[in-house]
Amino acid sequence: MTQSKACAVALTISYLLVAASAGNFYSDVDITFGGERAKILSSGQDLSLSLDQYSGSGFQSKHEYLFGRFDMQLRLVPGNSAGTVTTFYLSSQGAGHDEIDFEFLGNSSGNPYTIHTNVYSQGKGNKEQQFHLWFDPTAAFHTYTIVWNSQRIIFLIDNIPVRVFNNHEAAGVPFPKSQPMRVYASLWNADDWATQGGRVKTDWTKAPFTASYRKFNANANRVGPNSKSTSSKNENQAWSTQDIDAAGRNRIRWVQNKHMIYNYCKDSKRFPNGLPVECKRSRFL
């Protein structure tokens, strides 16, 4: 079996192993903007967000969390999605906020989506990595996952790790670990920058643009008003120490070698005085 076929088989197996457990959007989230452009469907199992020339739409989790595993299945805007941005991310609020981002930057028909990832801590980001996918994210649902614990943040697609951001506080690199975050999702217009640096604009004759969400699952430490965890003691807490094993390292190398299109740790023009400290300490950033 060739290496490419072996990778394809591994990716297929990993997709089949993605957990199917899910919550209910009626009980788990609040619509935050867009009015009727955001629709909860199928008795709370599905949710769609739409964008037109007047507004986008979005939602947030009812609860705040401090560490956990967060899964969401998405089917992105099909066809000509240029100028649109679909998101699934965690964020705290206020000055010096923390944030962990999955952003999906649309493109003109026939061109691939750009998967944009970033990590903010204490209000500072600038840790972007971007990827093109090995599948069409508009043809079917795929699972996007953020694992967040005190040692690292892992970004996964169909249970395949694509990025790891390790805790390097000992080297002076801030790491999000003390501010509870909510889960957010949105669909909005960003044609001033999202597609080919803003050169390709949104074609409003194609509106409304619609992205679909389902099977949201937060296996996480829920934080209540008294700042104590309200998660079940019976929950699987494997995420609390989750790391990348040998098989995961092979997969992340494959993804980053074949599908990464931008890595801030290789952008010496952006950092003329030297790359960020963490770039010298871990290959998988």
Coordinates of C-alpha atoms in Angstrom, one line a residue:
M1 CA 0.0 0.0 0.0
T2 CA 1.4 3.4 -0.9
Q3 CA 1.8 6.1 1.7
S4 CA -0.9 8.2 0.1
K5 CA -3.4 5.3 0.2
A6 CA -2.4 4.5 3.8
C7 CA -3.1 8.1 4.8
A8 CA -6.5 8.0 3.0
V9 CA -7.4 4.8 4.8
A10 CA -6.3 6.2 8.2
L11 CA -8.4 9.4 7.5
T12 CA -11.5 7.3 6.6
I13 CA -11.1 5.2 9.8
S14 CA -10.7 8.3 12.0
Y15 CA -13.8 9.9 10.5
L16 CA -15.8 6.8 11.3
L17 CA -14.6 6.8 14.9
V18 CA -15.8 10.4 15.6
A19 CA -18.2 10.4 18.5
A20 CA -21.8 10.8 17.5
S21 CA -23.1 12.1 20.9
A22 CA -24.6 15.5 20.9
G23 CA -26.6 18.0 22.8
N24 CA -29.7 19.9 21.9
F25 CA -29.5 23.4 20.4
Y26 CA -32.7 24.6 22.2
S27 CA -31.1 23.8 25.6
D28 CA -27.5 24.5 24.8
V29 CA -27.3 27.8 22.9
D30 CA -28.8 31.3 22.5
I31 CA -29.2 33.0 19.2
T32 CA -27.1 36.2 19.5
F33 CA -27.8 38.1 16.2
G34 CA -29.5 37.8 12.8
G35 CA -33.0 37.1 13.9
E36 CA -34.8 34.7 11.6
R37 CA -31.5 34.1 9.7
A38 CA -30.6 31.7 12.5
K39 CA -32.9 28.7 12.7
I40 CA -33.0 25.7 15.1
L41 CA -34.4 22.7 13.3
S42 CA -35.2 19.0 13.7
S43 CA -36.4 19.3 17.3
G44 CA -33.1 21.0 18.3
Q45 CA -30.7 18.6 16.6
D46 CA -29.8 21.0 13.7
L47 CA -29.1 24.7 13.4
S48 CA -28.6 26.8 10.2
L49 CA -27.1 30.2 10.0
S50 CA -27.7 32.5 7.0
L51 CA -26.1 35.7 5.6
D52 CA -27.7 38.2 3.3
Q53 CA -26.7 41.8 2.3
Y54 CA -28.4 43.1 5.5
S55 CA -27.0 40.8 8.2
G56 CA -25.3 37.6 9.1
S57 CA -26.2 35.5 12.1
G58 CA -24.8 33.7 15.1
F59 CA -25.2 31.9 18.4
Q60 CA -23.4 31.3 21.6
S61 CA -23.5 28.6 24.3
K62 CA -25.6 29.2 27.3
H63 CA -22.8 28.0 29.6
E64 CA -19.2 29.0 30.2
Y65 CA -16.5 26.4 30.3
L66 CA -13.0 26.1 31.7
F67 CA -11.2 23.4 29.7
G68 CA -12.9 20.6 27.8
R69 CA -13.5 18.9 24.5
F70 CA -15.8 20.8 22.1
D71 CA -17.2 19.0 19.0
M72 CA -19.3 20.5 16.2
Q73 CA -20.3 19.1 12.9
L74 CA -20.5 21.7 10.1
R75 CA -21.4 21.8 6.4
L76 CA -20.1 25.0 4.9
V77 CA -21.7 27.4 2.4
P78 CA -21.7 25.7 -1.0
G79 CA -21.0 27.2 -4.4
N80 CA -19.6 30.7 -4.6
S81 CA -18.8 31.5 -0.9
A82 CA -16.4 34.3 -1.6
G83 CA -16.4 37.0 1.1
T84 CA -18.1 34.9 3.7
V85 CA -16.7 33.7 7.0
T86 CA -18.2 30.8 8.9
T87 CA -16.9 30.3 12.5
F88 CA -16.8 27.9 15.4
Y89 CA -14.7 29.1 18.3
L90 CA -14.3 29.6 22.1
S91 CA -13.9 33.1 23.6
S92 CA -14.0 34.9 27.0
Q93 CA -15.2 38.5 27.2
G94 CA -13.7 41.8 28.1
A95 CA -10.2 43.4 27.9
G96 CA -7.4 40.9 27.7
H97 CA -9.8 38.1 26.4
D98 CA -8.8 34.6 25.5
E99 CA -9.9 32.9 22.3
I100 CA -9.4 29.7 20.3
D101 CA -10.5 30.0 16.7
F102 CA -11.7 27.9 13.8
E103 CA -12.7 30.2 10.9
F104 CA -13.7 29.0 7.5
L105 CA -12.9 31.6 4.8
G106 CA -15.0 31.1 1.7
N107 CA -13.9 31.3 -1.9
S108 CA -15.1 31.6 -5.5
S109 CA -16.7 28.5 -7.0
G110 CA -14.1 25.7 -7.7
N111 CA -11.5 27.1 -5.3
P112 CA -10.9 25.6 -1.8
Y113 CA -12.0 27.0 1.5
T114 CA -9.2 28.3 3.8
I115 CA -9.3 26.9 7.3
H116 CA -7.9 29.7 9.6
T117 CA -6.9 28.8 13.2
N118 CA -5.6 31.2 15.9
V119 CA -5.1 31.4 19.6
Y120 CA -5.4 34.5 21.8
S121 CA -4.3 34.8 25.3
Q122 CA -4.7 38.0 27.4
G123 CA -5.9 39.8 24.3
K124 CA -2.9 38.9 22.1
G125 CA -3.2 36.6 19.1
N126 CA -1.1 36.7 16.0
K127 CA -0.6 32.9 16.1
E128 CA -2.3 32.0 12.8
Q129 CA -2.1 28.8 10.9
Q130 CA -4.1 28.1 7.8
F131 CA -4.9 25.0 5.8
H132 CA -6.7 23.7 2.7
L133 CA -8.7 20.6 3.3
W134 CA -8.4 17.1 1.8
F135 CA -12.2 17.0 1.2
D136 CA -15.0 19.2 0.1
P137 CA -16.4 20.7 3.3
T138 CA -19.6 21.8 1.5
A139 CA -20.7 18.4 0.3
A140 CA -21.3 16.7 3.7
F141 CA -21.0 17.3 7.5
H142 CA -17.5 17.0 9.0
T143 CA -16.6 17.2 12.7
Y144 CA -14.4 20.1 13.9
T145 CA -13.0 19.7 17.5
I146 CA -11.2 21.9 20.0
V147 CA -9.5 20.1 22.9
W148 CA -8.4 22.6 25.6
N149 CA -6.6 21.6 28.7
S150 CA -4.0 23.2 30.9
Q151 CA -1.1 21.7 28.9
R152 CA -2.1 22.3 25.3
I153 CA -4.8 23.1 22.7
I154 CA -5.5 20.6 20.0
F155 CA -7.4 21.4 16.8
L156 CA -8.9 18.3 15.1
I157 CA -10.9 17.7 11.9
D158 CA -12.7 14.4 11.8
N159 CA -10.7 13.4 14.8
I160 CA -7.4 14.0 12.9
P161 CA -5.1 16.5 14.6
V162 CA -4.1 19.4 12.4
R163 CA -2.6 21.7 15.0
V164 CA -1.3 21.7 18.6
F165 CA -0.5 24.8 20.6
N166 CA 1.4 23.9 23.7
N167 CA 1.6 25.7 27.0
H168 CA 5.0 27.5 27.1
E169 CA 4.3 29.8 30.0
A170 CA 7.7 28.8 31.5
A171 CA 9.2 30.6 28.5
G172 CA 7.0 33.7 29.0
V173 CA 4.4 32.8 26.4
P174 CA 0.8 33.5 27.7
F175 CA -1.6 30.6 27.6
P176 CA -5.4 30.6 28.1
K177 CA -6.0 28.8 31.3
S178 CA -7.9 31.1 33.8
Q179 CA -10.7 32.8 31.9
P180 CA -13.9 30.7 31.3
M181 CA -15.0 30.8 27.7
R182 CA -18.3 30.3 25.8
V183 CA -18.7 28.5 22.5
Y184 CA -19.6 30.8 19.6
A185 CA -20.5 30.3 16.0
S186 CA -21.4 32.8 13.3
L187 CA -21.7 33.5 9.5
W188 CA -20.8 37.0 8.4
N189 CA -19.5 39.1 5.5
A190 CA -15.8 39.9 5.5
D191 CA -15.1 40.6 1.9
D192 CA -12.6 43.3 2.8
W193 CA -10.1 40.6 3.7
A194 CA -11.5 37.1 3.8
T195 CA -11.1 35.9 0.2
Q196 CA -7.7 36.4 -1.5
G197 CA -6.9 39.3 0.7
G198 CA -10.1 41.1 -0.1
R199 CA -9.6 41.0 -3.9
V200 CA -12.7 38.8 -4.4
K201 CA -15.9 40.3 -3.1
T202 CA -19.2 38.8 -2.0
D203 CA -21.7 38.2 -4.9
W204 CA -24.9 39.2 -3.3
T205 CA -26.9 37.7 -6.2
K206 CA -26.1 34.3 -4.6
A207 CA -27.6 35.3 -1.2
P208 CA -28.7 34.0 1.1
F209 CA -25.7 32.0 2.0
T210 CA -26.3 29.2 4.5
A211 CA -24.1 27.1 6.7
S212 CA -25.4 24.1 8.8
Y213 CA -24.4 22.9 12.2
R214 CA -25.3 19.8 14.1
K215 CA -24.2 17.4 16.9
F216 CA -22.7 20.0 19.2
N217 CA -21.1 18.3 22.2
A218 CA -19.3 19.9 25.1
N219 CA -17.6 17.4 27.3
A220 CA -16.2 20.1 29.5
N221 CA -15.9 21.7 32.9
R222 CA -19.0 23.9 33.0
V223 CA -18.5 27.0 35.2
G224 CA -21.4 28.3 37.2
P225 CA -22.0 31.7 38.9
N226 CA -19.9 30.6 41.9
S227 CA -17.0 29.6 39.5
K228 CA -17.2 26.0 40.5
S229 CA -17.4 23.1 37.9
T230 CA -20.9 21.8 37.4
S231 CA -19.9 19.0 35.0
S232 CA -20.9 15.4 35.8
K233 CA -18.4 13.4 37.8
N234 CA -19.2 10.5 35.4
E235 CA -18.1 12.3 32.3
N236 CA -15.2 11.0 30.3
Q237 CA -12.3 13.4 31.3
A238 CA -9.7 12.0 28.8
W239 CA -9.4 15.4 27.3
S240 CA -7.9 16.8 30.6
T241 CA -4.6 15.2 29.8
Q242 CA -5.0 14.5 26.0
D243 CA -1.8 14.7 24.0
I244 CA -0.7 13.6 20.5
D245 CA 0.4 9.9 20.3
A246 CA 2.7 8.4 17.7
A247 CA -0.2 7.8 15.2
G248 CA -1.4 11.4 15.8
R249 CA 2.1 12.7 15.1
N250 CA 2.2 10.9 11.8
R251 CA -1.2 12.4 10.9
I252 CA -0.4 15.9 11.9
R253 CA 2.9 15.7 9.9
W254 CA 0.9 14.6 6.8
V255 CA -1.7 17.4 7.2
Q256 CA 0.9 20.1 7.8
N257 CA 3.2 18.9 5.0
K258 CA 0.5 18.5 2.4
H259 CA -2.3 21.0 3.4
M260 CA -0.8 23.9 5.4
I261 CA -0.7 27.1 3.5
Y262 CA 0.4 29.6 6.2
N263 CA 2.3 29.2 9.4
Y264 CA 3.2 32.3 11.5
C265 CA 6.3 30.4 12.8
K266 CA 7.8 30.6 9.3
D267 CA 6.9 34.2 8.5
S268 CA 10.2 35.9 9.1
K269 CA 9.1 39.0 7.2
R270 CA 6.3 39.5 9.7
F271 CA 8.7 39.1 12.7
P272 CA 11.9 40.8 11.5
N273 CA 13.2 40.9 15.1
G274 CA 12.9 37.1 15.5
L275 CA 10.2 34.5 15.5
P276 CA 8.0 34.2 18.6
V277 CA 9.6 32.2 21.4
E278 CA 7.3 29.2 21.1
C279 CA 8.2 28.7 17.4
K280 CA 11.7 27.5 18.6
R281 CA 10.3 25.0 21.1
S282 CA 7.7 22.9 19.4
R283 CA 7.3 21.6 15.8
F284 CA 3.5 21.3 16.1
L285 CA 2.3 24.8 16.6

